[in-house]
Amino acid sequence: PVNEPLVTRMREFGTTVFAEMTRLAVETGSINLGQGFPDTDGPERMLERAVEAVRGGWNQYPPGPGLPELRRAVAEHRARWYGLEYDPETEVLVTVGATEAITAAILALCEPGDEVIVFEPYYDSYAAAIALAGAVRRPVTLRPDAGRFTFDPDELAAAAGPRTRAILVNSPHNPTGTVFTREELETIARICRDRDLIAITDEVYEHLTFDGVEHVPLATLPGMRERTVMISSAGKTFSVTGWKTGWVCAPAPLVGAVQTVKQFLTFTASAPWQLAVAYALREEMDWVAAQRAALEAKRDRLMAGLKSVGFEVFTPAGTYFIQTDIRPLGFADGHELALRLPELAGVVAIPTQVFYDDPSRGRHYLRFAFCKKDEVIDEAVRRLQRLA
């Protein structure tokens, strides 16, 4: 057998925590409030468009940059929602979900040894993509302040050094549920401008914000469009996480760089999904508004349940997720509790500590997903009452 076949830079990354916890849910028959996928489908007419495309012969390679129809729909959406003008021919690239877009962007724009600032807790693919590029991650920790997670501007400024190449910004933020305020984004933008950094923005939850909170794309701030790689996808917006259809919007030189890498990762992506998503971006945003309202109600439902169990609960302003502190229940280690939770309560959650460079900073947090049917949320809460 080949000794240690995995390259050194990837040895810290085993199976993702999402796969691990989903497997645990299946094996134990537990309710899966871990991985963030809805248990209901997206808009019916969008699904029908995909079926029609399959039956209509859209089953060979679409163009590498993506179907022109989808690129135009993405550009129209950016202009309509944010006043950002992108040329669909040269400034929009379709990818296999936002995960590929983020990875391709980091591989395309970062040399070995370059530093990338990430806000921790960070989505686990960020760390892996940075490692694949031979780059170095520089974490800036989000900490609770007045009931929401935020960063210290001085810590962010200190993280930007002579080798810093890019900053990876996820807002609405998974797993904390924070939506960065305009003031916070202005702090990020100022550092990007002052240090000549590229911003890579993961905005997959852009339409899933609550309590009237506004999502502000970093690219809309002065001096930021020209240095921002803006990434989003259909998966969360239209509840089709399995379609893996995402996109990059950025100035042509940055899109060209990302496409150079992307073409050797997957070359291109499924044409039927692309056609259906193009339709949905134009015609199904009312469905998205209704979905957002439904998710806000589900958030409140699960938050009330988790509070009744005894967790300290942080109110998310966006995403699918609620961050909780386990210490009021007498537990100290979130990973240990997550592994025991199926046995203790028949529920699966995600231990937030795996999203930190130093796990001790997040050891006392568990993340629960609320993008589930009401009866599933209620049954999960009923089971979690055993912890109380």
PDB file of N, CA, C and O in Angstrom, residues 23-79:
ATOM      1  N   ARG A  23     -24.479  11.128   8.307  1.00  0.00           N
ATOM      2  CA  ARG A  23     -24.358   9.673   8.420  1.00  0.00           C
ATOM      3  C   ARG A  23     -24.840   9.208   9.801  1.00  0.00           C
ATOM      4  O   ARG A  23     -25.575   8.219   9.925  1.00  0.00           O
ATOM      5  N   LEU A  24     -24.470   9.949  10.832  1.00  0.00           N
ATOM      6  CA  LEU A  24     -24.885   9.619  12.193  1.00  0.00           C
ATOM      7  C   LEU A  24     -26.417   9.686  12.320  1.00  0.00           C
ATOM      8  O   LEU A  24     -27.034   8.829  12.958  1.00  0.00           O
ATOM      9  N   ALA A  25     -27.016  10.677  11.668  1.00  0.00           N
ATOM     10  CA  ALA A  25     -28.477  10.805  11.708  1.00  0.00           C
ATOM     11  C   ALA A  25     -29.143   9.601  11.061  1.00  0.00           C
ATOM     12  O   ALA A  25     -30.107   9.042  11.600  1.00  0.00           O
ATOM     13  N   VAL A  26     -28.606   9.164   9.911  1.00  0.00           N
ATOM     14  CA  VAL A  26     -29.182   8.025   9.196  1.00  0.00           C
ATOM     15  C   VAL A  26     -29.021   6.743  10.012  1.00  0.00           C
ATOM     16  O   VAL A  26     -29.953   5.958  10.169  1.00  0.00           O
ATOM     17  N   GLU A  27     -27.816   6.555  10.551  1.00  0.00           N
ATOM     18  CA  GLU A  27     -27.526   5.323  11.297  1.00  0.00           C
ATOM     19  C   GLU A  27     -28.369   5.198  12.554  1.00  0.00           C
ATOM     20  O   GLU A  27     -28.723   4.086  12.969  1.00  0.00           O
ATOM     21  N   THR A  28     -28.691   6.320  13.186  1.00  0.00           N
ATOM     22  CA  THR A  28     -29.387   6.278  14.476  1.00  0.00           C
ATOM     23  C   THR A  28     -30.875   6.608  14.356  1.00  0.00           C
ATOM     24  O   THR A  28     -31.595   6.592  15.361  1.00  0.00           O
ATOM     25  N   GLY A  29     -31.327   6.936  13.140  1.00  0.00           N
ATOM     26  CA  GLY A  29     -32.723   7.317  12.970  1.00  0.00           C
ATOM     27  C   GLY A  29     -33.050   8.637  13.644  1.00  0.00           C
ATOM     28  O   GLY A  29     -34.196   8.884  14.023  1.00  0.00           O
ATOM     29  N   SER A  30     -32.047   9.505  13.769  1.00  0.00           N
ATOM     30  CA  SER A  30     -32.254  10.791  14.447  1.00  0.00           C
ATOM     31  C   SER A  30     -32.789  11.837  13.478  1.00  0.00           C
ATOM     32  O   SER A  30     -32.643  11.721  12.259  1.00  0.00           O
ATOM     33  N   ILE A  31     -33.394  12.873  14.044  1.00  0.00           N
ATOM     34  CA  ILE A  31     -33.815  14.030  13.248  1.00  0.00           C
ATOM     35  C   ILE A  31     -32.581  14.847  12.921  1.00  0.00           C
ATOM     36  O   ILE A  31     -31.807  15.209  13.814  1.00  0.00           O
ATOM     37  N   ASN A  32     -32.377  15.147  11.637  1.00  0.00           N
ATOM     38  CA  ASN A  32     -31.160  15.828  11.197  1.00  0.00           C
ATOM     39  C   ASN A  32     -31.380  17.343  11.154  1.00  0.00           C
ATOM     40  O   ASN A  32     -31.901  17.883  10.181  1.00  0.00           O
ATOM     41  N   LEU A  33     -30.978  18.017  12.221  1.00  0.00           N
ATOM     42  CA  LEU A  33     -30.940  19.478  12.226  1.00  0.00           C
ATOM     43  C   LEU A  33     -29.497  19.950  12.063  1.00  0.00           C
ATOM     44  O   LEU A  33     -29.129  21.051  12.471  1.00  0.00           O
ATOM     45  N   GLY A  34     -28.689  19.096  11.451  1.00  0.00           N
ATOM     46  CA  GLY A  34     -27.287  19.415  11.221  1.00  0.00           C
ATOM     47  C   GLY A  34     -27.089  20.067   9.876  1.00  0.00           C
ATOM     48  O   GLY A  34     -26.989  21.288   9.760  1.00  0.00           O
ATOM     49  N   GLN A  35     -27.051  19.259   8.806  1.00  0.00           N
ATOM     50  CA  GLN A  35     -26.773  19.788   7.475  1.00  0.00           C
ATOM     51  C   GLN A  35     -27.902  20.699   7.007  1.00  0.00           C
ATOM     52  O   GLN A  35     -29.082  20.397   7.194  1.00  0.00           O
ATOM     53  N   GLY A  36     -27.528  21.813   6.392  1.00  0.00           N
ATOM     54  CA  GLY A  36     -28.505  22.832   6.019  1.00  0.00           C
ATOM     55  C   GLY A  36     -29.135  22.610   4.666  1.00  0.00           C
ATOM     56  O   GLY A  36     -28.781  23.267   3.697  1.00  0.00           O
ATOM     57  N   PHE A  37     -30.061  21.669   4.597  1.00  0.00           N
ATOM     58  CA  PHE A  37     -30.834  21.515   3.367  1.00  0.00           C
ATOM     59  C   PHE A  37     -32.317  21.444   3.730  1.00  0.00           C
ATOM     60  O   PHE A  37     -32.680  20.840   4.731  1.00  0.00           O
ATOM     61  N   PRO A  38     -33.182  22.081   2.923  1.00  0.00           N
ATOM     62  CA  PRO A  38     -34.616  22.046   3.222  1.00  0.00           C
ATOM     63  C   PRO A  38     -35.183  20.652   2.991  1.00  0.00           C
ATOM     64  O   PRO A  38     -34.628  19.866   2.213  1.00  0.00           O
ATOM     65  N   ASP A  39     -36.321  20.351   3.640  1.00  0.00           N
ATOM     66  CA  ASP A  39     -36.984  19.065   3.398  1.00  0.00           C
ATOM     67  C   ASP A  39     -38.234  19.247   2.538  1.00  0.00           C
ATOM     68  O   ASP A  39     -39.104  18.388   2.484  1.00  0.00           O
ATOM     69  N   THR A  40     -38.309  20.399   1.866  1.00  0.00           N
ATOM     70  CA  THR A  40     -39.357  20.631   0.867  1.00  0.00           C
ATOM     71  C   THR A  40     -38.697  21.189  -0.390  1.00  0.00           C
ATOM     72  O   THR A  40     -37.588  21.729  -0.332  1.00  0.00           O
ATOM     73  N   ASP A  41     -39.379  21.068  -1.534  1.00  0.00           N
ATOM     74  CA  ASP A  41     -38.816  21.479  -2.813  1.00  0.00           C
ATOM     75  C   ASP A  41     -39.060  22.956  -3.101  1.00  0.00           C
ATOM     76  O   ASP A  41     -39.882  23.616  -2.458  1.00  0.00           O
ATOM     77  N   GLY A  42     -38.365  23.434  -4.128  1.00  0.00           N
ATOM     78  CA  GLY A  42     -38.517  24.807  -4.583  1.00  0.00           C
ATOM     79  C   GLY A  42     -39.771  24.997  -5.417  1.00  0.00           C
ATOM     80  O   GLY A  42     -40.631  24.118  -5.490  1.00  0.00           O
ATOM     81  N   PRO A  43     -39.894  26.162  -6.081  1.00  0.00           N
ATOM     82  CA  PRO A  43     -41.114  26.488  -6.819  1.00  0.00           C
ATOM     83  C   PRO A  43     -41.428  25.468  -7.910  1.00  0.00           C
ATOM     84  O   PRO A  43     -40.560  25.083  -8.692  1.00  0.00           O
ATOM     85  N   GLU A  44     -42.690  25.051  -7.952  1.00  0.00           N
ATOM     86  CA  GLU A  44     -43.114  23.962  -8.837  1.00  0.00           C
ATOM     87  C   GLU A  44     -42.816  24.258 -10.301  1.00  0.00           C
ATOM     88  O   GLU A  44     -42.333  23.400 -11.034  1.00  0.00           O
ATOM     89  N   ARG A  45     -43.094  25.473 -10.735  1.00  0.00           N
ATOM     90  CA  ARG A  45     -42.891  25.797 -12.150  1.00  0.00           C
ATOM     91  C   ARG A  45     -41.400  25.745 -12.511  1.00  0.00           C
ATOM     92  O   ARG A  45     -41.034  25.379 -13.634  1.00  0.00           O
ATOM     93  N   MET A  46     -40.537  26.105 -11.588  1.00  0.00           N
ATOM     94  CA  MET A  46     -39.094  26.000 -11.829  1.00  0.00           C
ATOM     95  C   MET A  46     -38.684  24.535 -12.014  1.00  0.00           C
ATOM     96  O   MET A  46     -37.899  24.205 -12.911  1.00  0.00           O
ATOM     97  N   LEU A  47     -39.240  23.655 -11.170  1.00  0.00           N
ATOM     98  CA  LEU A  47     -38.935  22.230 -11.296  1.00  0.00           C
ATOM     99  C   LEU A  47     -39.429  21.702 -12.648  1.00  0.00           C
ATOM    100  O   LEU A  47     -38.739  20.920 -13.311  1.00  0.00           O
ATOM    101  N   GLU A  48     -40.599  22.160 -13.056  1.00  0.00           N
ATOM    102  CA  GLU A  48     -41.138  21.733 -14.349  1.00  0.00           C
ATOM    103  C   GLU A  48     -40.245  22.200 -15.495  1.00  0.00           C
ATOM    104  O   GLU A  48     -40.061  21.474 -16.488  1.00  0.00           O
ATOM    105  N   ARG A  49     -39.691  23.416 -15.380  1.00  0.00           N
ATOM    106  CA  ARG A  49     -38.792  23.911 -16.421  1.00  0.00           C
ATOM    107  C   ARG A  49     -37.584  22.996 -16.581  1.00  0.00           C
ATOM    108  O   ARG A  49     -37.115  22.756 -17.701  1.00  0.00           O
ATOM    109  N   ALA A  50     -37.057  22.487 -15.466  1.00  0.00           N
ATOM    110  CA  ALA A  50     -35.909  21.579 -15.547  1.00  0.00           C
ATOM    111  C   ALA A  50     -36.300  20.277 -16.249  1.00  0.00           C
ATOM    112  O   ALA A  50     -35.555  19.762 -17.099  1.00  0.00           O
ATOM    113  N   VAL A  51     -37.460  19.740 -15.896  1.00  0.00           N
ATOM    114  CA  VAL A  51     -37.945  18.505 -16.534  1.00  0.00           C
ATOM    115  C   VAL A  51     -38.136  18.728 -18.035  1.00  0.00           C
ATOM    116  O   VAL A  51     -37.729  17.908 -18.870  1.00  0.00           O
ATOM    117  N   GLU A  52     -38.751  19.864 -18.391  1.00  0.00           N
ATOM    118  CA  GLU A  52     -38.960  20.186 -19.802  1.00  0.00           C
ATOM    119  C   GLU A  52     -37.626  20.283 -20.544  1.00  0.00           C
ATOM    120  O   GLU A  52     -37.517  19.862 -21.705  1.00  0.00           O
ATOM    121  N   ALA A  53     -36.617  20.843 -19.880  1.00  0.00           N
ATOM    122  CA  ALA A  53     -35.305  20.977 -20.518  1.00  0.00           C
ATOM    123  C   ALA A  53     -34.675  19.612 -20.764  1.00  0.00           C
ATOM    124  O   ALA A  53     -34.089  19.365 -21.832  1.00  0.00           O
ATOM    125  N   VAL A  54     -34.792  18.710 -19.798  1.00  0.00           N
ATOM    126  CA  VAL A  54     -34.261  17.351 -19.979  1.00  0.00           C
ATOM    127  C   VAL A  54     -34.955  16.674 -21.162  1.00  0.00           C
ATOM    128  O   VAL A  54     -34.320  16.118 -22.063  1.00  0.00           O
ATOM    129  N   ARG A  55     -36.283  16.753 -21.176  1.00  0.00           N
ATOM    130  CA  ARG A  55     -37.041  16.104 -22.257  1.00  0.00           C
ATOM    131  C   ARG A  55     -36.869  16.826 -23.585  1.00  0.00           C
ATOM    132  O   ARG A  55     -37.045  16.233 -24.651  1.00  0.00           O
ATOM    133  N   GLY A  56     -36.477  18.101 -23.518  1.00  0.00           N
ATOM    134  CA  GLY A  56     -36.318  18.893 -24.734  1.00  0.00           C
ATOM    135  C   GLY A  56     -34.930  18.800 -25.345  1.00  0.00           C
ATOM    136  O   GLY A  56     -34.633  19.517 -26.303  1.00  0.00           O
ATOM    137  N   GLY A  57     -34.081  17.944 -24.764  1.00  0.00           N
ATOM    138  CA  GLY A  57     -32.786  17.704 -25.382  1.00  0.00           C
ATOM    139  C   GLY A  57     -31.625  18.546 -24.890  1.00  0.00           C
ATOM    140  O   GLY A  57     -30.558  18.543 -25.500  1.00  0.00           O
ATOM    141  N   TRP A  58     -31.806  19.233 -23.765  1.00  0.00           N
ATOM    142  CA  TRP A  58     -30.717  20.068 -23.214  1.00  0.00           C
ATOM    143  C   TRP A  58     -29.797  19.205 -22.331  1.00  0.00           C
ATOM    144  O   TRP A  58     -29.623  19.482 -21.145  1.00  0.00           O
ATOM    145  N   ASN A  59     -29.205  18.184 -22.931  1.00  0.00           N
ATOM    146  CA  ASN A  59     -28.494  17.181 -22.128  1.00  0.00           C
ATOM    147  C   ASN A  59     -27.017  17.027 -22.491  1.00  0.00           C
ATOM    148  O   ASN A  59     -26.365  16.101 -22.014  1.00  0.00           O
ATOM    149  N   GLN A  60     -26.504  17.925 -23.325  1.00  0.00           N
ATOM    150  CA  GLN A  60     -25.073  17.907 -23.646  1.00  0.00           C
ATOM    151  C   GLN A  60     -24.398  19.109 -22.986  1.00  0.00           C
ATOM    152  O   GLN A  60     -25.037  19.898 -22.301  1.00  0.00           O
ATOM    153  N   TYR A  61     -23.081  19.236 -23.217  1.00  0.00           N
ATOM    154  CA  TYR A  61     -22.345  20.333 -22.595  1.00  0.00           C
ATOM    155  C   TYR A  61     -22.940  21.698 -22.940  1.00  0.00           C
ATOM    156  O   TYR A  61     -23.046  22.029 -24.117  1.00  0.00           O
ATOM    157  N   PRO A  62     -23.275  22.482 -21.935  1.00  0.00           N
ATOM    158  CA  PRO A  62     -23.553  23.895 -22.214  1.00  0.00           C
ATOM    159  C   PRO A  62     -22.216  24.639 -22.365  1.00  0.00           C
ATOM    160  O   PRO A  62     -21.156  24.075 -22.060  1.00  0.00           O
ATOM    161  N   PRO A  63     -22.221  25.889 -22.807  1.00  0.00           N
ATOM    162  CA  PRO A  63     -20.967  26.650 -22.913  1.00  0.00           C
ATOM    163  C   PRO A  63     -20.236  26.710 -21.569  1.00  0.00           C
ATOM    164  O   PRO A  63     -20.875  26.764 -20.511  1.00  0.00           O
ATOM    165  N   GLY A  64     -18.913  26.722 -21.628  1.00  0.00           N
ATOM    166  CA  GLY A  64     -18.109  26.745 -20.401  1.00  0.00           C
ATOM    167  C   GLY A  64     -18.465  27.852 -19.427  1.00  0.00           C
ATOM    168  O   GLY A  64     -18.557  27.606 -18.217  1.00  0.00           O
ATOM    169  N   PRO A  65     -18.684  29.083 -19.895  1.00  0.00           N
ATOM    170  CA  PRO A  65     -19.049  30.158 -18.955  1.00  0.00           C
ATOM    171  C   PRO A  65     -20.471  30.049 -18.418  1.00  0.00           C
ATOM    172  O   PRO A  65     -20.850  30.788 -17.520  1.00  0.00           O
ATOM    173  N   GLY A  66     -21.270  29.138 -18.976  1.00  0.00           N
ATOM    174  CA  GLY A  66     -22.667  29.011 -18.582  1.00  0.00           C
ATOM    175  C   GLY A  66     -23.580  29.396 -19.734  1.00  0.00           C
ATOM    176  O   GLY A  66     -23.175  30.099 -20.670  1.00  0.00           O
ATOM    177  N   LEU A  67     -24.828  28.927 -19.694  1.00  0.00           N
ATOM    178  CA  LEU A  67     -25.779  29.288 -20.745  1.00  0.00           C
ATOM    179  C   LEU A  67     -25.978  30.806 -20.771  1.00  0.00           C
ATOM    180  O   LEU A  67     -26.152  31.431 -19.708  1.00  0.00           O
ATOM    181  N   PRO A  68     -25.964  31.412 -21.950  1.00  0.00           N
ATOM    182  CA  PRO A  68     -26.203  32.859 -22.029  1.00  0.00           C
ATOM    183  C   PRO A  68     -27.489  33.280 -21.327  1.00  0.00           C
ATOM    184  O   PRO A  68     -27.547  34.352 -20.713  1.00  0.00           O
ATOM    185  N   GLU A  69     -28.520  32.429 -21.384  1.00  0.00           N
ATOM    186  CA  GLU A  69     -29.802  32.741 -20.751  1.00  0.00           C
ATOM    187  C   GLU A  69     -29.642  32.948 -19.246  1.00  0.00           C
ATOM    188  O   GLU A  69     -30.207  33.891 -18.663  1.00  0.00           O
ATOM    189  N   LEU A  70     -28.882  32.088 -18.598  1.00  0.00           N
ATOM    190  CA  LEU A  70     -28.684  32.225 -17.159  1.00  0.00           C
ATOM    191  C   LEU A  70     -27.771  33.407 -16.843  1.00  0.00           C
ATOM    192  O   LEU A  70     -28.024  34.163 -15.900  1.00  0.00           O
ATOM    193  N   ARG A  71     -26.720  33.586 -17.632  1.00  0.00           N
ATOM    194  CA  ARG A  71     -25.825  34.723 -17.365  1.00  0.00           C
ATOM    195  C   ARG A  71     -26.574  36.055 -17.493  1.00  0.00           C
ATOM    196  O   ARG A  71     -26.362  36.974 -16.691  1.00  0.00           O
ATOM    197  N   ARG A  72     -27.464  36.140 -18.476  1.00  0.00           N
ATOM    198  CA  ARG A  72     -28.269  37.362 -18.610  1.00  0.00           C
ATOM    199  C   ARG A  72     -29.214  37.520 -17.419  1.00  0.00           C
ATOM    200  O   ARG A  72     -29.387  38.628 -16.892  1.00  0.00           O
ATOM    201  N   ALA A  73     -29.828  36.424 -16.982  1.00  0.00           N
ATOM    202  CA  ALA A  73     -30.760  36.495 -15.848  1.00  0.00           C
ATOM    203  C   ALA A  73     -30.031  36.908 -14.566  1.00  0.00           C
ATOM    204  O   ALA A  73     -30.565  37.679 -13.760  1.00  0.00           O
ATOM    205  N   VAL A  74     -28.815  36.397 -14.377  1.00  0.00           N
ATOM    206  CA  VAL A  74     -28.018  36.782 -13.200  1.00  0.00           C
ATOM    207  C   VAL A  74     -27.694  38.274 -13.254  1.00  0.00           C
ATOM    208  O   VAL A  74     -27.833  38.999 -12.255  1.00  0.00           O
ATOM    209  N   ALA A  75     -27.267  38.752 -14.422  1.00  0.00           N
ATOM    210  CA  ALA A  75     -26.924  40.171 -14.566  1.00  0.00           C
ATOM    211  C   ALA A  75     -28.150  41.053 -14.303  1.00  0.00           C
ATOM    212  O   ALA A  75     -28.058  42.083 -13.622  1.00  0.00           O
ATOM    213  N   GLU A  76     -29.309  40.638 -14.833  1.00  0.00           N
ATOM    214  CA  GLU A  76     -30.541  41.388 -14.587  1.00  0.00           C
ATOM    215  C   GLU A  76     -30.869  41.423 -13.095  1.00  0.00           C
ATOM    216  O   GLU A  76     -31.293  42.450 -12.550  1.00  0.00           O
ATOM    217  N   HIS A  77     -30.674  40.287 -12.429  1.00  0.00           N
ATOM    218  CA  HIS A  77     -30.968  40.181 -10.996  1.00  0.00           C
ATOM    219  C   HIS A  77     -30.062  41.099 -10.192  1.00  0.00           C
ATOM    220  O   HIS A  77     -30.524  41.811  -9.281  1.00  0.00           O
ATOM    221  N   ARG A  78     -28.763  41.108 -10.492  1.00  0.00           N
ATOM    222  CA  ARG A  78     -27.831  42.002  -9.779  1.00  0.00           C
ATOM    223  C   ARG A  78     -28.238  43.467  -9.950  1.00  0.00           C
ATOM    224  O   ARG A  78     -28.173  44.259  -9.007  1.00  0.00           O
ATOM    225  N   ALA A  79     -28.631  43.828 -11.192  1.00  0.00           N
ATOM    226  CA  ALA A  79     -29.010  45.217 -11.456  1.00  0.00           C
ATOM    227  C   ALA A  79     -30.304  45.584 -10.739  1.00  0.00           C
ATOM    228  O   ALA A  79     -30.417  46.660 -10.139  1.00  0.00           O
TER     229      ALA A  79
END
